[in-house]
């Protein structure tokens, strides 16, 4: 098989992500005919049209969609390897970082993270990956994710860890709940119906406390994301447990109220995790430090490797 020009792979990935020959040429700093010529070579190589012109841009074929996942991963690996052996200049870098967050993290943390990155590194790309706790070690092993922010304690020696903030859990419910006003006792808590966010979201400490103390309640529905809660709670008499920071955001979006839980739940530590093999990368170090400065600037008295 003939060797494949890596520039063709970069052109393919850029065209797939931009959906436009014009935009791809601009991002690659080449002419449009150059992109079209590369696309012709790729079509010949894979014996597939790969993209078709539509009113909304260049639509990928099934073959192109299959190729993209492998090509994007390979290209990211190459870029990371090169970047790890070069001085990282955030002002000019076009590197893409991948960060795993819960939907709660997307709501509360992502805005300040983006603001910080765009201020320091206007050309850097950030891809947010929905957090799946059981996949974290595999993600780091294959270098498909650069960092994770979550509240679950991940006990893996190969990972670096830095606690970046603390949260506490509260109960959130309809502001006009017919049986609850400002306080919530244990009897009411256990007899009311609840909506629960799946433990795979990364927030399960309150659920662990309930099991430990054998506190049972009536669960009516389980949802995978926190973002579903405001409208459901506003239009029902359900209760839910969630971190206070997101609860306060939800009270500004819907007619909801916060009540203290009728049992003790320890404060939860939200931590940044990263693979230790990335400790010697200037790009990775910059990314971790930027996340810390964005999320918890008042606590940034040590480097990102300050806690193990």
Short mmCIF file of C-alpha atoms in Angstrom, two decimals:
data_model
loop_
_atom_site.label_atom_id
_atom_site.label_comp_id
_atom_site.label_asym_id
_atom_site.label_seq_id
_atom_site.Cartn_x
_atom_site.Cartn_y
_atom_site.Cartn_z
CA UNK A 1 0.00 0.00 0.00
CA UNK A 2 1.28 3.47 -0.88
CA UNK A 3 2.27 5.76 2.03
CA UNK A 4 -0.47 8.28 2.88
CA UNK A 5 0.41 11.96 3.00
CA UNK A 6 -0.46 13.15 6.52
CA UNK A 7 -1.51 16.50 5.05
CA UNK A 8 -4.40 14.66 3.40
CA UNK A 9 -5.54 13.42 6.80
CA UNK A 10 -5.39 16.93 8.24
CA UNK A 11 -7.35 18.28 5.26
CA UNK A 12 -9.98 15.56 5.65
CA UNK A 13 -10.44 16.23 9.39
CA UNK A 14 -10.61 20.00 8.90
CA UNK A 15 -13.12 19.67 6.05
CA UNK A 16 -15.25 17.27 8.08
CA UNK A 17 -15.32 19.61 11.09
CA UNK A 18 -15.89 22.82 9.13
CA UNK A 19 -18.30 21.44 6.52
CA UNK A 20 -16.96 23.90 3.98
CA UNK A 21 -14.10 23.96 1.49
CA UNK A 22 -13.76 27.71 2.03
CA UNK A 23 -13.56 27.46 5.82
CA UNK A 24 -11.21 24.46 5.62
CA UNK A 25 -8.87 26.38 3.32
CA UNK A 26 -8.91 29.34 5.73
CA UNK A 27 -8.14 27.17 8.75
CA UNK A 28 -5.36 25.35 6.92
CA UNK A 29 -3.99 28.58 5.46
CA UNK A 30 -4.09 27.17 1.90
CA UNK A 31 -6.09 27.93 -1.23
CA UNK A 32 -9.50 26.45 -1.99
CA UNK A 33 -8.16 24.61 -5.08
CA UNK A 34 -5.58 22.99 -2.82
CA UNK A 35 -8.34 21.64 -0.55
CA UNK A 36 -10.33 20.45 -3.58
CA UNK A 37 -7.25 18.69 -4.96
CA UNK A 38 -6.64 16.95 -1.63
CA UNK A 39 -10.28 15.87 -1.53
CA UNK A 40 -9.93 14.37 -5.03
CA UNK A 41 -6.92 12.36 -3.89
CA UNK A 42 -8.79 11.14 -0.83
CA UNK A 43 -11.78 10.11 -2.93
CA UNK A 44 -9.50 8.12 -5.19
CA UNK A 45 -7.69 6.58 -2.24
CA UNK A 46 -10.87 5.36 -0.50
CA UNK A 47 -12.99 4.87 -3.61
CA UNK A 48 -15.79 6.90 -2.05
CA UNK A 49 -17.11 10.46 -2.66
CA UNK A 50 -16.63 11.17 1.10
CA UNK A 51 -18.54 14.49 0.91
CA UNK A 52 -21.44 15.78 -1.15
CA UNK A 53 -22.41 19.41 -1.62
CA UNK A 54 -25.70 20.42 -0.01
CA UNK A 55 -27.41 23.69 0.73
CA UNK A 56 -25.96 23.53 4.27
CA UNK A 57 -22.40 22.70 3.20
CA UNK A 58 -20.35 19.57 2.61
CA UNK A 59 -22.24 16.57 3.99
CA UNK A 60 -20.08 13.52 4.89
CA UNK A 61 -20.90 10.07 3.55
CA UNK A 62 -21.18 7.04 5.80
CA UNK A 63 -17.60 6.12 4.89
CA UNK A 64 -16.36 9.61 5.82
CA UNK A 65 -18.11 9.43 9.17
CA UNK A 66 -16.41 6.13 9.94
CA UNK A 67 -13.01 7.47 8.89
CA UNK A 68 -13.33 10.68 10.89
CA UNK A 69 -13.26 9.08 14.34
CA UNK A 70 -10.01 7.23 13.61
CA UNK A 71 -8.38 10.13 11.77
CA UNK A 72 -9.27 12.69 14.45
CA UNK A 73 -7.86 10.46 17.18
CA UNK A 74 -4.66 9.77 15.21
CA UNK A 75 -4.19 13.45 14.38
CA UNK A 76 -4.71 14.45 17.99
CA UNK A 77 -2.11 11.91 19.10
CA UNK A 78 0.42 13.25 16.59
CA UNK A 79 -0.24 16.85 17.61
CA UNK A 80 0.13 15.97 21.28
CA UNK A 81 3.39 14.09 20.68
CA UNK A 82 4.87 17.02 18.77
CA UNK A 83 3.55 19.52 21.28
CA UNK A 84 5.02 17.59 24.20
CA UNK A 85 8.48 18.12 22.75
CA UNK A 86 8.07 21.78 21.93
CA UNK A 87 7.62 24.88 24.02
CA UNK A 88 3.91 25.60 24.25
CA UNK A 89 2.89 29.12 23.25
CA UNK A 90 -0.80 29.57 24.15
CA UNK A 91 -1.08 32.88 22.28
CA UNK A 92 -0.50 31.19 18.92
CA UNK A 93 -1.33 27.53 19.52
CA UNK A 94 -4.21 25.92 17.62
CA UNK A 95 -4.13 22.79 19.74
CA UNK A 96 -7.35 21.06 20.74
CA UNK A 97 -7.77 19.99 24.38
CA UNK A 98 -10.41 17.53 25.53
CA UNK A 99 -12.04 17.94 28.94
CA UNK A 100 -14.58 15.57 30.53
CA UNK A 101 -17.34 17.26 32.54
CA UNK A 102 -20.75 16.36 33.91
CA UNK A 103 -23.64 18.42 32.59
CA UNK A 104 -23.53 20.11 36.00
CA UNK A 105 -19.91 21.04 35.30
CA UNK A 106 -20.89 22.35 31.87
CA UNK A 107 -23.45 24.64 33.49
CA UNK A 108 -21.42 25.93 36.44
CA UNK A 109 -17.77 25.65 35.36
CA UNK A 110 -17.59 25.75 31.57
CA UNK A 111 -18.42 29.48 31.18
CA UNK A 112 -15.48 30.59 33.35
CA UNK A 113 -13.18 27.99 31.79
CA UNK A 114 -13.97 29.21 28.28
CA UNK A 115 -13.52 32.84 29.28
CA UNK A 116 -10.08 32.09 30.71
CA UNK A 117 -8.92 30.03 27.74
CA UNK A 118 -10.16 32.53 25.16
CA UNK A 119 -8.38 35.34 26.99
CA UNK A 120 -5.03 33.54 27.15
CA UNK A 121 -5.19 31.39 24.01
CA UNK A 122 -7.62 32.72 21.38
CA UNK A 123 -6.87 29.97 18.83
CA UNK A 124 -6.92 26.98 21.17
CA UNK A 125 -9.91 24.63 20.78
CA UNK A 126 -11.72 23.01 23.70
CA UNK A 127 -13.81 19.87 23.20
CA UNK A 128 -16.04 18.92 26.13
CA UNK A 129 -16.75 15.22 26.58
CA UNK A 130 -19.76 14.03 28.66
CA UNK A 131 -18.33 12.44 31.79
CA UNK A 132 -18.69 8.67 32.16
CA UNK A 133 -17.01 7.62 35.40
CA UNK A 134 -16.35 4.03 34.34
CA UNK A 135 -14.44 5.17 31.23
CA UNK A 136 -11.99 7.61 32.85
CA UNK A 137 -9.02 5.25 33.15
CA UNK A 138 -9.46 4.01 29.58
CA UNK A 139 -9.68 7.59 28.30
CA UNK A 140 -6.40 8.49 29.97
CA UNK A 141 -4.73 5.27 28.85
CA UNK A 142 -5.48 5.93 25.18
CA UNK A 143 -4.92 9.70 25.57
CA UNK A 144 -8.36 10.56 24.25
CA UNK A 145 -9.00 12.98 27.15
CA UNK A 146 -6.60 15.50 28.65
CA UNK A 147 -8.33 16.16 31.98
CA UNK A 148 -11.42 15.32 34.02
CA UNK A 149 -13.27 17.41 36.59
CA UNK A 150 -15.58 15.45 38.90
CA UNK A 151 -16.60 14.89 42.50
CA UNK A 152 -15.97 11.14 42.60
CA UNK A 153 -12.72 10.09 44.29
CA UNK A 154 -10.74 8.21 41.64
CA UNK A 155 -8.16 6.08 43.42
CA UNK A 156 -5.68 5.35 40.64
CA UNK A 157 -1.92 5.77 41.19
CA UNK A 158 -1.36 6.70 37.55
CA UNK A 159 -3.49 9.84 37.90
CA UNK A 160 -2.60 13.23 39.27
CA UNK A 161 -5.23 14.98 41.39
CA UNK A 162 -5.90 18.51 42.57
CA UNK A 163 -8.94 19.50 44.66
CA UNK A 164 -10.28 22.73 43.19
CA UNK A 165 -13.47 23.44 45.15
CA UNK A 166 -15.89 22.08 47.74
CA UNK A 167 -19.64 21.66 47.38
CA UNK A 168 -22.49 20.72 49.68
CA UNK A 169 -25.77 18.98 48.88
CA UNK A 170 -29.26 20.44 49.33
CA UNK A 171 -32.82 19.53 48.39
CA UNK A 172 -34.53 21.33 45.49
CA UNK A 173 -38.27 21.41 44.90
CA UNK A 174 -41.20 23.44 43.57
CA UNK A 175 -41.44 26.85 45.23
CA UNK A 176 -45.20 26.30 45.62
CA UNK A 177 -44.98 22.76 46.95
CA UNK A 178 -48.27 22.12 48.81
CA UNK A 179 -46.70 20.25 51.74
CA UNK A 180 -43.29 21.87 52.11
CA UNK A 181 -42.48 25.51 52.75
CA UNK A 182 -39.02 26.32 54.13
CA UNK A 183 -38.04 23.30 56.19
CA UNK A 184 -37.92 19.59 55.42
CA UNK A 185 -38.08 16.91 58.12
CA UNK A 186 -37.11 13.27 57.68
CA UNK A 187 -40.68 12.01 57.69
CA UNK A 188 -41.68 14.33 54.84
CA UNK A 189 -38.49 13.56 52.93
CA UNK A 190 -39.08 9.80 52.99
CA UNK A 191 -42.78 10.02 52.12
CA UNK A 192 -42.53 12.46 49.21
CA UNK A 193 -41.71 11.29 45.68
CA UNK A 194 -38.24 11.97 44.28
CA UNK A 195 -36.39 12.44 41.01
CA UNK A 196 -32.84 11.06 41.01
CA UNK A 197 -29.91 11.86 38.74
CA UNK A 198 -28.04 8.74 37.61
CA UNK A 199 -24.85 7.99 39.62
CA UNK A 200 -22.91 7.86 36.33
CA UNK A 201 -23.12 11.67 36.35
CA UNK A 202 -20.33 11.67 38.93
CA UNK A 203 -22.41 12.95 41.86
CA UNK A 204 -23.40 10.07 44.10
CA UNK A 205 -22.24 10.99 47.61
CA UNK A 206 -25.75 11.76 48.90
CA UNK A 207 -26.99 8.45 47.52
CA UNK A 208 -24.15 6.68 49.34
CA UNK A 209 -25.16 8.34 52.63
CA UNK A 210 -28.79 7.28 52.15
CA UNK A 211 -27.73 3.66 51.64
CA UNK A 212 -25.31 3.73 54.55
CA UNK A 213 -28.03 4.91 56.98
CA UNK A 214 -30.71 2.74 55.36
CA UNK A 215 -32.88 5.74 54.51
CA UNK A 216 -35.49 4.75 51.95
CA UNK A 217 -37.63 7.06 49.81
CA UNK A 218 -40.01 6.89 46.89
CA UNK A 219 -38.13 7.36 43.61
CA UNK A 220 -40.49 8.18 40.75
CA UNK A 221 -37.99 8.84 37.97
CA UNK A 222 -34.26 8.55 37.27
CA UNK A 223 -32.71 10.92 34.71
CA UNK A 224 -29.17 10.93 33.25
CA UNK A 225 -28.59 14.70 33.41
CA UNK A 226 -29.07 17.56 35.87
CA UNK A 227 -30.25 19.83 33.06
CA UNK A 228 -33.62 18.07 33.01
CA UNK A 229 -34.43 19.01 36.60
CA UNK A 230 -35.69 22.65 36.56
CA UNK A 231 -38.71 22.16 34.30
CA UNK A 232 -39.63 18.80 35.82
CA UNK A 233 -39.52 20.14 39.37
CA UNK A 234 -41.36 23.33 38.44
CA UNK A 235 -44.25 21.29 37.06
CA UNK A 236 -44.43 18.59 39.71
CA UNK A 237 -44.25 17.91 43.44
CA UNK A 238 -41.04 15.89 43.18
CA UNK A 239 -37.93 16.46 45.30
CA UNK A 240 -34.31 16.05 44.28
CA UNK A 241 -30.87 16.18 45.88
CA UNK A 242 -28.11 18.11 44.14
CA UNK A 243 -25.11 20.38 44.83
CA UNK A 244 -25.99 23.84 46.14
CA UNK A 245 -24.19 25.79 43.42
CA UNK A 246 -26.30 24.34 40.60
CA UNK A 247 -29.43 24.45 42.79
CA UNK A 248 -29.04 28.23 43.13
CA UNK A 249 -28.64 28.59 39.37
CA UNK A 250 -31.83 26.57 38.85
CA UNK A 251 -33.79 28.79 41.27
CA UNK A 252 -33.01 31.72 38.96
CA UNK A 253 -34.31 29.78 35.95
CA UNK A 254 -37.51 28.35 37.43
CA UNK A 255 -39.91 28.76 40.36
CA UNK A 256 -38.00 26.52 42.76
CA UNK A 257 -36.89 26.60 46.38
CA UNK A 258 -33.93 25.16 48.29
CA UNK A 259 -34.33 23.26 51.56
CA UNK A 260 -31.70 21.85 53.88
CA UNK A 261 -31.52 18.06 53.88
CA UNK A 262 -32.85 16.37 57.06
CA UNK A 263 -29.66 14.31 57.37
CA UNK A 264 -25.95 15.10 57.23
CA UNK A 265 -24.02 14.75 53.99
CA UNK A 266 -20.30 15.62 54.07
CA UNK A 267 -19.13 18.38 51.78
CA UNK A 268 -17.96 16.95 48.48
CA UNK A 269 -14.58 17.77 46.97
CA UNK A 270 -14.56 18.54 43.27
CA UNK A 271 -11.18 17.61 41.81
CA UNK A 272 -9.19 17.91 38.63
CA UNK A 273 -7.64 14.65 37.40
CA UNK A 274 -5.00 14.12 34.73
CA UNK A 275 -2.66 11.31 33.62
CA UNK A 276 0.77 11.44 35.28
CA UNK A 277 2.47 10.65 31.97
CA UNK A 278 1.44 14.16 30.90
CA UNK A 279 3.33 15.86 33.75
CA UNK A 280 6.32 16.67 31.53
CA UNK A 281 4.23 18.27 28.78
CA UNK A 282 4.28 22.07 28.73
CA UNK A 283 0.95 22.12 26.88
CA UNK A 284 -0.72 19.84 29.40
CA UNK A 285 0.74 21.78 32.31
CA UNK A 286 -0.61 25.02 30.83
CA UNK A 287 -4.06 23.47 30.34
CA UNK A 288 -4.26 22.16 33.91
CA UNK A 289 -3.07 25.45 35.38
CA UNK A 290 -5.57 27.38 33.27
CA UNK A 291 -8.42 25.19 34.50
CA UNK A 292 -7.37 25.74 38.12
CA UNK A 293 -7.05 29.50 37.66
CA UNK A 294 -10.49 29.65 36.02
CA UNK A 295 -12.36 27.50 38.54
CA UNK A 296 -10.64 28.32 41.82
CA UNK A 297 -8.35 31.33 41.41
CA UNK A 298 -8.52 32.18 45.12
CA UNK A 299 -7.09 28.75 45.99
CA UNK A 300 -4.29 28.78 43.43
CA UNK A 301 -1.33 28.93 45.81
CA UNK A 302 0.48 25.92 44.40
CA UNK A 303 1.10 24.32 41.02
CA UNK A 304 -1.34 21.85 39.48
CA UNK A 305 0.68 18.94 40.81
CA UNK A 306 0.37 20.21 44.37
CA UNK A 307 -1.93 17.44 45.56
CA UNK A 308 -1.65 13.72 44.84
#
